Amino acid sequence: MQIHNLSENNSVLNHFLGQIRNVNIHNDSMRFRRNIERIGEIMAYELSKELHYKAVEIQTPLGTKKTTEIADQLVICSILRAGFPMHTGFLNYFDAAENGFISASRHHPNNDDYFEILVEYQAIADFNGKYLLLVDPMLATGQSIVAVFNRLMERGVAKEIHIAVVIAAPEGIAHLNEHLPDTCHLWVASLDEKLDAHSYIVPGLGDAGDLSYGTKL
């Protein structure tokens, strides 16, 4: 798996990452969602450098201009519900992309730290022969992304698969390396230290879904 760690160099990306982690502004859900969206936009821009382009000639009011435009067909798929703001960020830049949504949640059958991943809902455009962009803010254990990946691969074969996450734990990256094809690309806005005993990312930021949309039952 090819890994692209975008936080290795200073940029405005790190500024937004600092804000989404800050407990002093976590009560502002709108600001959190907007920052996740902006991070998605930055990641979409960086990912766009790996796409293919075709030469075109456009008419301006005063003449013609040769330029390039994206040649690849894209399908953006986000994991419900935390992936919504990040999905919007990607769609702001790849506005011609088709879309998909899929659910993945932790199920604790024994009411302890052990959990299984339930994938219960999916609605996605045909991605056969296209670039599939799978986006989700948090990569903790990696089990959710692998479960979603396996479910999606029952539907077709993508030309290329790019996975984009805001914050990742080393354990999650190792799990993806073990279970996903070497041809996959993983885009990471920030690589954190570890998982805690409850499989949450440290230092992390908390629950991205709750911070975006409020606590759940």
PDB file of N, CA and C in Angstrom, residues 106-198:
ATOM      1  N   ARG A 106     -19.222   0.040  15.144  1.00  0.00           N
ATOM      2  CA  ARG A 106     -18.730  -0.956  16.097  1.00  0.00           C
ATOM      3  C   ARG A 106     -19.898  -1.565  16.872  1.00  0.00           C
ATOM      4  N   HIS A 107     -19.948  -2.873  16.927  1.00  0.00           N
ATOM      5  CA  HIS A 107     -20.974  -3.584  17.703  1.00  0.00           C
ATOM      6  C   HIS A 107     -20.278  -4.368  18.802  1.00  0.00           C
ATOM      7  N   HIS A 108     -20.660  -4.100  20.067  1.00  0.00           N
ATOM      8  CA  HIS A 108     -20.055  -4.769  21.231  1.00  0.00           C
ATOM      9  C   HIS A 108     -21.033  -5.836  21.743  1.00  0.00           C
ATOM     10  N   PRO A 109     -20.951  -7.065  21.254  1.00  0.00           N
ATOM     11  CA  PRO A 109     -21.942  -8.084  21.633  1.00  0.00           C
ATOM     12  C   PRO A 109     -21.879  -8.475  23.105  1.00  0.00           C
ATOM     13  N   ASN A 110     -20.717  -8.320  23.717  1.00  0.00           N
ATOM     14  CA  ASN A 110     -20.549  -8.735  25.117  1.00  0.00           C
ATOM     15  C   ASN A 110     -20.484  -7.548  26.075  1.00  0.00           C
ATOM     16  N   ASN A 111     -20.749  -6.350  25.551  1.00  0.00           N
ATOM     17  CA  ASN A 111     -20.678  -5.125  26.362  1.00  0.00           C
ATOM     18  C   ASN A 111     -19.318  -4.924  27.015  1.00  0.00           C
ATOM     19  N   ASP A 112     -18.266  -5.318  26.277  1.00  0.00           N
ATOM     20  CA  ASP A 112     -16.907  -5.073  26.747  1.00  0.00           C
ATOM     21  C   ASP A 112     -16.124  -4.428  25.600  1.00  0.00           C
ATOM     22  N   ASP A 113     -14.792  -4.476  25.678  1.00  0.00           N
ATOM     23  CA  ASP A 113     -13.994  -3.807  24.657  1.00  0.00           C
ATOM     24  C   ASP A 113     -13.957  -4.553  23.325  1.00  0.00           C
ATOM     25  N   TYR A 114     -14.354  -5.815  23.312  1.00  0.00           N
ATOM     26  CA  TYR A 114     -14.380  -6.552  22.052  1.00  0.00           C
ATOM     27  C   TYR A 114     -15.508  -6.016  21.170  1.00  0.00           C
ATOM     28  N   PHE A 115     -15.240  -5.841  19.862  1.00  0.00           N
ATOM     29  CA  PHE A 115     -16.294  -5.369  18.970  1.00  0.00           C
ATOM     30  C   PHE A 115     -16.158  -6.008  17.590  1.00  0.00           C
ATOM     31  N   GLU A 116     -17.281  -6.027  16.896  1.00  0.00           N
ATOM     32  CA  GLU A 116     -17.349  -6.448  15.507  1.00  0.00           C
ATOM     33  C   GLU A 116     -17.796  -5.249  14.683  1.00  0.00           C
ATOM     34  N   ILE A 117     -17.482  -5.251  13.397  1.00  0.00           N
ATOM     35  CA  ILE A 117     -17.895  -4.168  12.511  1.00  0.00           C
ATOM     36  C   ILE A 117     -19.141  -4.599  11.747  1.00  0.00           C
ATOM     37  N   LEU A 118     -20.188  -3.791  11.869  1.00  0.00           N
ATOM     38  CA  LEU A 118     -21.427  -4.046  11.145  1.00  0.00           C
ATOM     39  C   LEU A 118     -21.505  -3.091   9.959  1.00  0.00           C
ATOM     40  N   VAL A 119     -21.676  -3.644   8.773  1.00  0.00           N
ATOM     41  CA  VAL A 119     -21.889  -2.863   7.563  1.00  0.00           C
ATOM     42  C   VAL A 119     -23.314  -3.138   7.113  1.00  0.00           C
ATOM     43  N   GLU A 120     -24.194  -2.139   7.286  1.00  0.00           N
ATOM     44  CA  GLU A 120     -25.620  -2.403   7.121  1.00  0.00           C
ATOM     45  C   GLU A 120     -26.279  -1.627   5.985  1.00  0.00           C
ATOM     46  N   TYR A 121     -25.678  -0.557   5.515  1.00  0.00           N
ATOM     47  CA  TYR A 121     -26.316   0.268   4.489  1.00  0.00           C
ATOM     48  C   TYR A 121     -25.280   0.635   3.441  1.00  0.00           C
ATOM     49  N   GLN A 122     -25.698   0.607   2.166  1.00  0.00           N
ATOM     50  CA  GLN A 122     -24.822   1.072   1.111  1.00  0.00           C
ATOM     51  C   GLN A 122     -25.642   1.565  -0.072  1.00  0.00           C
ATOM     52  N   ALA A 123     -25.195   2.664  -0.627  1.00  0.00           N
ATOM     53  CA  ALA A 123     -25.784   3.203  -1.853  1.00  0.00           C
ATOM     54  C   ALA A 123     -24.643   3.871  -2.601  1.00  0.00           C
ATOM     55  N   ILE A 124     -24.205   3.274  -3.693  1.00  0.00           N
ATOM     56  CA  ILE A 124     -23.017   3.759  -4.376  1.00  0.00           C
ATOM     57  C   ILE A 124     -23.176   3.632  -5.884  1.00  0.00           C
ATOM     58  N   ALA A 125     -22.599   4.596  -6.590  1.00  0.00           N
ATOM     59  CA  ALA A 125     -22.601   4.553  -8.045  1.00  0.00           C
ATOM     60  C   ALA A 125     -21.711   3.416  -8.541  1.00  0.00           C
ATOM     61  N   ASP A 126     -21.915   3.017  -9.767  1.00  0.00           N
ATOM     62  CA  ASP A 126     -21.070   2.001 -10.396  1.00  0.00           C
ATOM     63  C   ASP A 126     -19.636   2.528 -10.473  1.00  0.00           C
ATOM     64  N   PHE A 127     -18.700   1.830  -9.852  1.00  0.00           N
ATOM     65  CA  PHE A 127     -17.305   2.283  -9.850  1.00  0.00           C
ATOM     66  C   PHE A 127     -16.395   1.384 -10.673  1.00  0.00           C
ATOM     67  N   ASN A 128     -16.957   0.472 -11.448  1.00  0.00           N
ATOM     68  CA  ASN A 128     -16.126  -0.395 -12.292  1.00  0.00           C
ATOM     69  C   ASN A 128     -15.305   0.441 -13.276  1.00  0.00           C
ATOM     70  N   GLY A 129     -13.987   0.219 -13.260  1.00  0.00           N
ATOM     71  CA  GLY A 129     -13.095   0.922 -14.159  1.00  0.00           C
ATOM     72  C   GLY A 129     -12.875   2.383 -13.818  1.00  0.00           C
ATOM     73  N   LYS A 130     -13.331   2.826 -12.647  1.00  0.00           N
ATOM     74  CA  LYS A 130     -13.192   4.216 -12.234  1.00  0.00           C
ATOM     75  C   LYS A 130     -12.284   4.324 -11.011  1.00  0.00           C
ATOM     76  N   TYR A 131     -11.963   5.546 -10.629  1.00  0.00           N
ATOM     77  CA  TYR A 131     -11.179   5.801  -9.423  1.00  0.00           C
ATOM     78  C   TYR A 131     -12.152   5.862  -8.239  1.00  0.00           C
ATOM     79  N   LEU A 132     -11.963   4.975  -7.271  1.00  0.00           N
ATOM     80  CA  LEU A 132     -12.795   4.950  -6.069  1.00  0.00           C
ATOM     81  C   LEU A 132     -12.052   5.648  -4.946  1.00  0.00           C
ATOM     82  N   LEU A 133     -12.660   6.719  -4.421  1.00  0.00           N
ATOM     83  CA  LEU A 133     -12.079   7.485  -3.316  1.00  0.00           C
ATOM     84  C   LEU A 133     -12.906   7.208  -2.075  1.00  0.00           C
ATOM     85  N   LEU A 134     -12.335   6.466  -1.141  1.00  0.00           N
ATOM     86  CA  LEU A 134     -13.022   6.096   0.097  1.00  0.00           C
ATOM     87  C   LEU A 134     -12.551   7.025   1.203  1.00  0.00           C
ATOM     88  N   VAL A 135     -13.479   7.816   1.780  1.00  0.00           N
ATOM     89  CA  VAL A 135     -13.083   8.837   2.751  1.00  0.00           C
ATOM     90  C   VAL A 135     -13.753   8.590   4.097  1.00  0.00           C
ATOM     91  N   ASP A 136     -12.960   8.781   5.163  1.00  0.00           N
ATOM     92  CA  ASP A 136     -13.445   8.620   6.539  1.00  0.00           C
ATOM     93  C   ASP A 136     -12.478   9.366   7.446  1.00  0.00           C
ATOM     94  N   PRO A 137     -12.952  10.184   8.391  1.00  0.00           N
ATOM     95  CA  PRO A 137     -12.033  10.996   9.194  1.00  0.00           C
ATOM     96  C   PRO A 137     -11.029  10.202  10.022  1.00  0.00           C
ATOM     97  N   MET A 138     -11.451   9.059  10.597  1.00  0.00           N
ATOM     98  CA  MET A 138     -10.610   8.379  11.575  1.00  0.00           C
ATOM     99  C   MET A 138     -10.228   6.972  11.108  1.00  0.00           C
ATOM    100  N   LEU A 139      -8.935   6.668  11.186  1.00  0.00           N
ATOM    101  CA  LEU A 139      -8.434   5.313  10.950  1.00  0.00           C
ATOM    102  C   LEU A 139      -7.840   4.826  12.271  1.00  0.00           C
ATOM    103  N   ALA A 140      -8.624   4.072  13.032  1.00  0.00           N
ATOM    104  CA  ALA A 140      -8.188   3.583  14.346  1.00  0.00           C
ATOM    105  C   ALA A 140      -7.626   2.166  14.199  1.00  0.00           C
ATOM    106  N   THR A 141      -8.471   1.153  14.365  1.00  0.00           N
ATOM    107  CA  THR A 141      -7.995  -0.234  14.207  1.00  0.00           C
ATOM    108  C   THR A 141      -7.862  -0.615  12.742  1.00  0.00           C
ATOM    109  N   GLY A 142      -8.576   0.073  11.876  1.00  0.00           N
ATOM    110  CA  GLY A 142      -8.587  -0.273  10.460  1.00  0.00           C
ATOM    111  C   GLY A 142      -9.666  -1.281  10.096  1.00  0.00           C
ATOM    112  N   GLN A 143     -10.352  -1.828  11.093  1.00  0.00           N
ATOM    113  CA  GLN A 143     -11.338  -2.874  10.806  1.00  0.00           C
ATOM    114  C   GLN A 143     -12.527  -2.341  10.014  1.00  0.00           C
ATOM    115  N   SER A 144     -12.957  -1.120  10.287  1.00  0.00           N
ATOM    116  CA  SER A 144     -14.096  -0.557   9.565  1.00  0.00           C
ATOM    117  C   SER A 144     -13.777  -0.401   8.083  1.00  0.00           C
ATOM    118  N   ILE A 145     -12.617   0.156   7.777  1.00  0.00           N
ATOM    119  CA  ILE A 145     -12.260   0.371   6.383  1.00  0.00           C
ATOM    120  C   ILE A 145     -12.097  -0.948   5.654  1.00  0.00           C
ATOM    121  N   VAL A 146     -11.511  -1.951   6.296  1.00  0.00           N
ATOM    122  CA  VAL A 146     -11.360  -3.259   5.652  1.00  0.00           C
ATOM    123  C   VAL A 146     -12.725  -3.890   5.410  1.00  0.00           C
ATOM    124  N   ALA A 147     -13.626  -3.786   6.385  1.00  0.00           N
ATOM    125  CA  ALA A 147     -14.967  -4.345   6.218  1.00  0.00           C
ATOM    126  C   ALA A 147     -15.710  -3.649   5.080  1.00  0.00           C
ATOM    127  N   VAL A 148     -15.602  -2.331   5.025  1.00  0.00           N
ATOM    128  CA  VAL A 148     -16.235  -1.572   3.947  1.00  0.00           C
ATOM    129  C   VAL A 148     -15.608  -1.918   2.605  1.00  0.00           C
ATOM    130  N   PHE A 149     -14.297  -1.987   2.558  1.00  0.00           N
ATOM    131  CA  PHE A 149     -13.589  -2.345   1.334  1.00  0.00           C
ATOM    132  C   PHE A 149     -14.068  -3.701   0.814  1.00  0.00           C
ATOM    133  N   ASN A 150     -14.127  -4.695   1.695  1.00  0.00           N
ATOM    134  CA  ASN A 150     -14.546  -6.033   1.274  1.00  0.00           C
ATOM    135  C   ASN A 150     -15.972  -6.029   0.748  1.00  0.00           C
ATOM    136  N   ARG A 151     -16.853  -5.258   1.391  1.00  0.00           N
ATOM    137  CA  ARG A 151     -18.239  -5.181   0.926  1.00  0.00           C
ATOM    138  C   ARG A 151     -18.304  -4.520  -0.456  1.00  0.00           C
ATOM    139  N   LEU A 152     -17.554  -3.440  -0.623  1.00  0.00           N
ATOM    140  CA  LEU A 152     -17.582  -2.743  -1.896  1.00  0.00           C
ATOM    141  C   LEU A 152     -17.016  -3.598  -3.026  1.00  0.00           C
ATOM    142  N   MET A 153     -15.996  -4.397  -2.731  1.00  0.00           N
ATOM    143  CA  MET A 153     -15.391  -5.207  -3.773  1.00  0.00           C
ATOM    144  C   MET A 153     -16.330  -6.307  -4.267  1.00  0.00           C
ATOM    145  N   GLU A 154     -17.413  -6.551  -3.542  1.00  0.00           N
ATOM    146  CA  GLU A 154     -18.438  -7.464  -4.037  1.00  0.00           C
ATOM    147  C   GLU A 154     -19.250  -6.828  -5.161  1.00  0.00           C
ATOM    148  N   ARG A 155     -19.131  -5.504  -5.302  1.00  0.00           N
ATOM    149  CA  ARG A 155     -19.945  -4.762  -6.272  1.00  0.00           C
ATOM    150  C   ARG A 155     -19.206  -4.484  -7.575  1.00  0.00           C
ATOM    151  N   GLY A 156     -17.890  -4.591  -7.580  1.00  0.00           N
ATOM    152  CA  GLY A 156     -17.171  -4.278  -8.805  1.00  0.00           C
ATOM    153  C   GLY A 156     -15.672  -4.174  -8.588  1.00  0.00           C
ATOM    154  N   VAL A 157     -14.982  -3.747  -9.649  1.00  0.00           N
ATOM    155  CA  VAL A 157     -13.528  -3.617  -9.625  1.00  0.00           C
ATOM    156  C   VAL A 157     -13.162  -2.202 -10.059  1.00  0.00           C
ATOM    157  N   ALA A 158     -12.553  -1.448  -9.167  1.00  0.00           N
ATOM    158  CA  ALA A 158     -12.155  -0.082  -9.474  1.00  0.00           C
ATOM    159  C   ALA A 158     -10.838  -0.063 -10.232  1.00  0.00           C
ATOM    160  N   LYS A 159     -10.633   1.003 -11.005  1.00  0.00           N
ATOM    161  CA  LYS A 159      -9.358   1.179 -11.703  1.00  0.00           C
ATOM    162  C   LYS A 159      -8.247   1.438 -10.703  1.00  0.00           C
ATOM    163  N   GLU A 160      -8.512   2.308  -9.741  1.00  0.00           N
ATOM    164  CA  GLU A 160      -7.585   2.576  -8.636  1.00  0.00           C
ATOM    165  C   GLU A 160      -8.414   2.871  -7.398  1.00  0.00           C
ATOM    166  N   ILE A 161      -7.839   2.590  -6.231  1.00  0.00           N
ATOM    167  CA  ILE A 161      -8.521   2.849  -4.969  1.00  0.00           C
ATOM    168  C   ILE A 161      -7.650   3.752  -4.108  1.00  0.00           C
ATOM    169  N   HIS A 162      -8.236   4.872  -3.704  1.00  0.00           N
ATOM    170  CA  HIS A 162      -7.560   5.823  -2.830  1.00  0.00           C
ATOM    171  C   HIS A 162      -8.383   5.972  -1.559  1.00  0.00           C
ATOM    172  N   ILE A 163      -7.748   5.758  -0.417  1.00  0.00           N
ATOM    173  CA  ILE A 163      -8.390   5.889   0.890  1.00  0.00           C
ATOM    174  C   ILE A 163      -7.836   7.141   1.551  1.00  0.00           C
ATOM    175  N   ALA A 164      -8.731   8.032   1.999  1.00  0.00           N
ATOM    176  CA  ALA A 164      -8.302   9.284   2.623  1.00  0.00           C
ATOM    177  C   ALA A 164      -8.854   9.373   4.034  1.00  0.00           C
ATOM    178  N   VAL A 165      -7.968   9.602   5.002  1.00  0.00           N
ATOM    179  CA  VAL A 165      -8.367   9.732   6.405  1.00  0.00           C
ATOM    180  C   VAL A 165      -7.707  10.978   6.983  1.00  0.00           C
ATOM    181  N   VAL A 166      -8.360  11.581   7.965  1.00  0.00           N
ATOM    182  CA  VAL A 166      -7.795  12.772   8.596  1.00  0.00           C
ATOM    183  C   VAL A 166      -6.737  12.381   9.622  1.00  0.00           C
ATOM    184  N   ILE A 167      -7.094  11.486  10.546  1.00  0.00           N
ATOM    185  CA  ILE A 167      -6.174  11.073  11.605  1.00  0.00           C
ATOM    186  C   ILE A 167      -6.073   9.554  11.610  1.00  0.00           C
ATOM    187  N   ALA A 168      -4.851   9.046  11.670  1.00  0.00           N
ATOM    188  CA  ALA A 168      -4.623   7.605  11.629  1.00  0.00           C
ATOM    189  C   ALA A 168      -3.734   7.168  12.780  1.00  0.00           C
ATOM    190  N   ALA A 169      -3.961   5.939  13.249  1.00  0.00           N
ATOM    191  CA  ALA A 169      -3.089   5.299  14.236  1.00  0.00           C
ATOM    192  C   ALA A 169      -2.201   4.289  13.516  1.00  0.00           C
ATOM    193  N   PRO A 170      -0.977   4.078  14.006  1.00  0.00           N
ATOM    194  CA  PRO A 170      -0.086   3.106  13.363  1.00  0.00           C
ATOM    195  C   PRO A 170      -0.708   1.715  13.267  1.00  0.00           C
ATOM    196  N   GLU A 171      -1.484   1.324  14.281  1.00  0.00           N
ATOM    197  CA  GLU A 171      -2.104   0.000  14.270  1.00  0.00           C
ATOM    198  C   GLU A 171      -3.088  -0.138  13.108  1.00  0.00           C
ATOM    199  N   GLY A 172      -3.806   0.945  12.821  1.00  0.00           N
ATOM    200  CA  GLY A 172      -4.753   0.907  11.718  1.00  0.00           C
ATOM    201  C   GLY A 172      -4.054   0.803  10.372  1.00  0.00           C
ATOM    202  N   ILE A 173      -2.968   1.549  10.213  1.00  0.00           N
ATOM    203  CA  ILE A 173      -2.206   1.470   8.967  1.00  0.00           C
ATOM    204  C   ILE A 173      -1.652   0.064   8.775  1.00  0.00           C
ATOM    205  N   ALA A 174      -1.143  -0.543   9.851  1.00  0.00           N
ATOM    206  CA  ALA A 174      -0.611  -1.904   9.766  1.00  0.00           C
ATOM    207  C   ALA A 174      -1.704  -2.891   9.350  1.00  0.00           C
ATOM    208  N   HIS A 175      -2.931  -2.689   9.870  1.00  0.00           N
ATOM    209  CA  HIS A 175      -4.045  -3.576   9.532  1.00  0.00           C
ATOM    210  C   HIS A 175      -4.406  -3.434   8.053  1.00  0.00           C
ATOM    211  N   LEU A 176      -4.413  -2.212   7.538  1.00  0.00           N
ATOM    212  CA  LEU A 176      -4.694  -2.023   6.112  1.00  0.00           C
ATOM    213  C   LEU A 176      -3.597  -2.633   5.262  1.00  0.00           C
ATOM    214  N   ASN A 177      -2.351  -2.469   5.670  1.00  0.00           N
ATOM    215  CA  ASN A 177      -1.239  -3.057   4.928  1.00  0.00           C
ATOM    216  C   ASN A 177      -1.374  -4.573   4.827  1.00  0.00           C
ATOM    217  N   GLU A 178      -1.908  -5.174   5.873  1.00  0.00           N
ATOM    218  CA  GLU A 178      -2.032  -6.626   5.914  1.00  0.00           C
ATOM    219  C   GLU A 178      -3.206  -7.125   5.069  1.00  0.00           C
ATOM    220  N   HIS A 179      -4.278  -6.345   4.995  1.00  0.00           N
ATOM    221  CA  HIS A 179      -5.520  -6.860   4.411  1.00  0.00           C
ATOM    222  C   HIS A 179      -5.925  -6.231   3.086  1.00  0.00           C
ATOM    223  N   LEU A 180      -5.302  -5.143   2.678  1.00  0.00           N
ATOM    224  CA  LEU A 180      -5.679  -4.510   1.418  1.00  0.00           C
ATOM    225  C   LEU A 180      -4.598  -4.724   0.366  1.00  0.00           C
ATOM    226  N   PRO A 181      -4.957  -4.646  -0.906  1.00  0.00           N
ATOM    227  CA  PRO A 181      -3.960  -4.842  -1.976  1.00  0.00           C
ATOM    228  C   PRO A 181      -2.853  -3.796  -1.929  1.00  0.00           C
ATOM    229  N   ASP A 182      -1.676  -4.180  -2.409  1.00  0.00           N
ATOM    230  CA  ASP A 182      -0.535  -3.273  -2.427  1.00  0.00           C
ATOM    231  C   ASP A 182      -0.779  -2.066  -3.325  1.00  0.00           C
ATOM    232  N   THR A 183      -1.700  -2.179  -4.262  1.00  0.00           N
ATOM    233  CA  THR A 183      -1.959  -1.089  -5.211  1.00  0.00           C
ATOM    234  C   THR A 183      -2.799   0.037  -4.620  1.00  0.00           C
ATOM    235  N   CYS A 184      -3.358  -0.146  -3.442  1.00  0.00           N
ATOM    236  CA  CYS A 184      -4.170   0.904  -2.803  1.00  0.00           C
ATOM    237  C   CYS A 184      -3.293   2.075  -2.374  1.00  0.00           C
ATOM    238  N   HIS A 185      -3.872   3.266  -2.424  1.00  0.00           N
ATOM    239  CA  HIS A 185      -3.216   4.466  -1.903  1.00  0.00           C
ATOM    240  C   HIS A 185      -3.911   4.869  -0.601  1.00  0.00           C
ATOM    241  N   LEU A 186      -3.127   5.204   0.415  1.00  0.00           N
ATOM    242  CA  LEU A 186      -3.666   5.720   1.674  1.00  0.00           C
ATOM    243  C   LEU A 186      -3.163   7.141   1.875  1.00  0.00           C
ATOM    244  N   TRP A 187      -4.106   8.089   1.999  1.00  0.00           N
ATOM    245  CA  TRP A 187      -3.785   9.494   2.236  1.00  0.00           C
ATOM    246  C   TRP A 187      -4.107   9.824   3.680  1.00  0.00           C
ATOM    247  N   VAL A 188      -3.126  10.338   4.417  1.00  0.00           N
ATOM    248  CA  VAL A 188      -3.260  10.613   5.844  1.00  0.00           C
ATOM    249  C   VAL A 188      -2.931  12.079   6.095  1.00  0.00           C
ATOM    250  N   ALA A 189      -3.861  12.796   6.745  1.00  0.00           N
ATOM    251  CA  ALA A 189      -3.573  14.184   7.098  1.00  0.00           C
ATOM    252  C   ALA A 189      -2.676  14.270   8.323  1.00  0.00           C
ATOM    253  N   SER A 190      -2.818  13.311   9.275  1.00  0.00           N
ATOM    254  CA  SER A 190      -1.972  13.307  10.472  1.00  0.00           C
ATOM    255  C   SER A 190      -1.847  11.894  11.007  1.00  0.00           C
ATOM    256  N   LEU A 191      -0.623  11.496  11.311  1.00  0.00           N
ATOM    257  CA  LEU A 191      -0.357  10.185  11.903  1.00  0.00           C
ATOM    258  C   LEU A 191      -0.140  10.361  13.402  1.00  0.00           C
ATOM    259  N   ASP A 192      -0.995   9.714  14.226  1.00  0.00           N
ATOM    260  CA  ASP A 192      -0.915   9.851  15.670  1.00  0.00           C
ATOM    261  C   ASP A 192      -0.088   8.739  16.308  1.00  0.00           C
ATOM    262  N   GLU A 193      -0.058   8.724  17.651  1.00  0.00           N
ATOM    263  CA  GLU A 193       0.889   7.874  18.364  1.00  0.00           C
ATOM    264  C   GLU A 193       0.463   6.412  18.448  1.00  0.00           C
ATOM    265  N   LYS A 194      -0.804   6.165  18.863  1.00  0.00           N
ATOM    266  CA  LYS A 194      -1.194   4.794  19.182  1.00  0.00           C
ATOM    267  C   LYS A 194      -2.695   4.711  19.425  1.00  0.00           C
ATOM    268  N   LEU A 195      -3.161   3.497  19.686  1.00  0.00           N
ATOM    269  CA  LEU A 195      -4.516   3.268  20.184  1.00  0.00           C
ATOM    270  C   LEU A 195      -4.456   3.008  21.681  1.00  0.00           C
ATOM    271  N   ASP A 196      -5.512   3.422  22.401  1.00  0.00           N
ATOM    272  CA  ASP A 196      -5.574   3.098  23.830  1.00  0.00           C
ATOM    273  C   ASP A 196      -6.239   1.740  24.023  1.00  0.00           C
ATOM    274  N   ALA A 197      -6.519   1.376  25.272  1.00  0.00           N
ATOM    275  CA  ALA A 197      -7.080   0.055  25.579  1.00  0.00           C
ATOM    276  C   ALA A 197      -8.472  -0.136  25.005  1.00  0.00           C
ATOM    277  N   HIS A 198      -9.153   0.965  24.674  1.00  0.00           N
ATOM    278  CA  HIS A 198     -10.501   0.889  24.108  1.00  0.00           C
ATOM    279  C   HIS A 198     -10.486   1.071  22.595  1.00  0.00           C
TER     280      HIS A 198
END
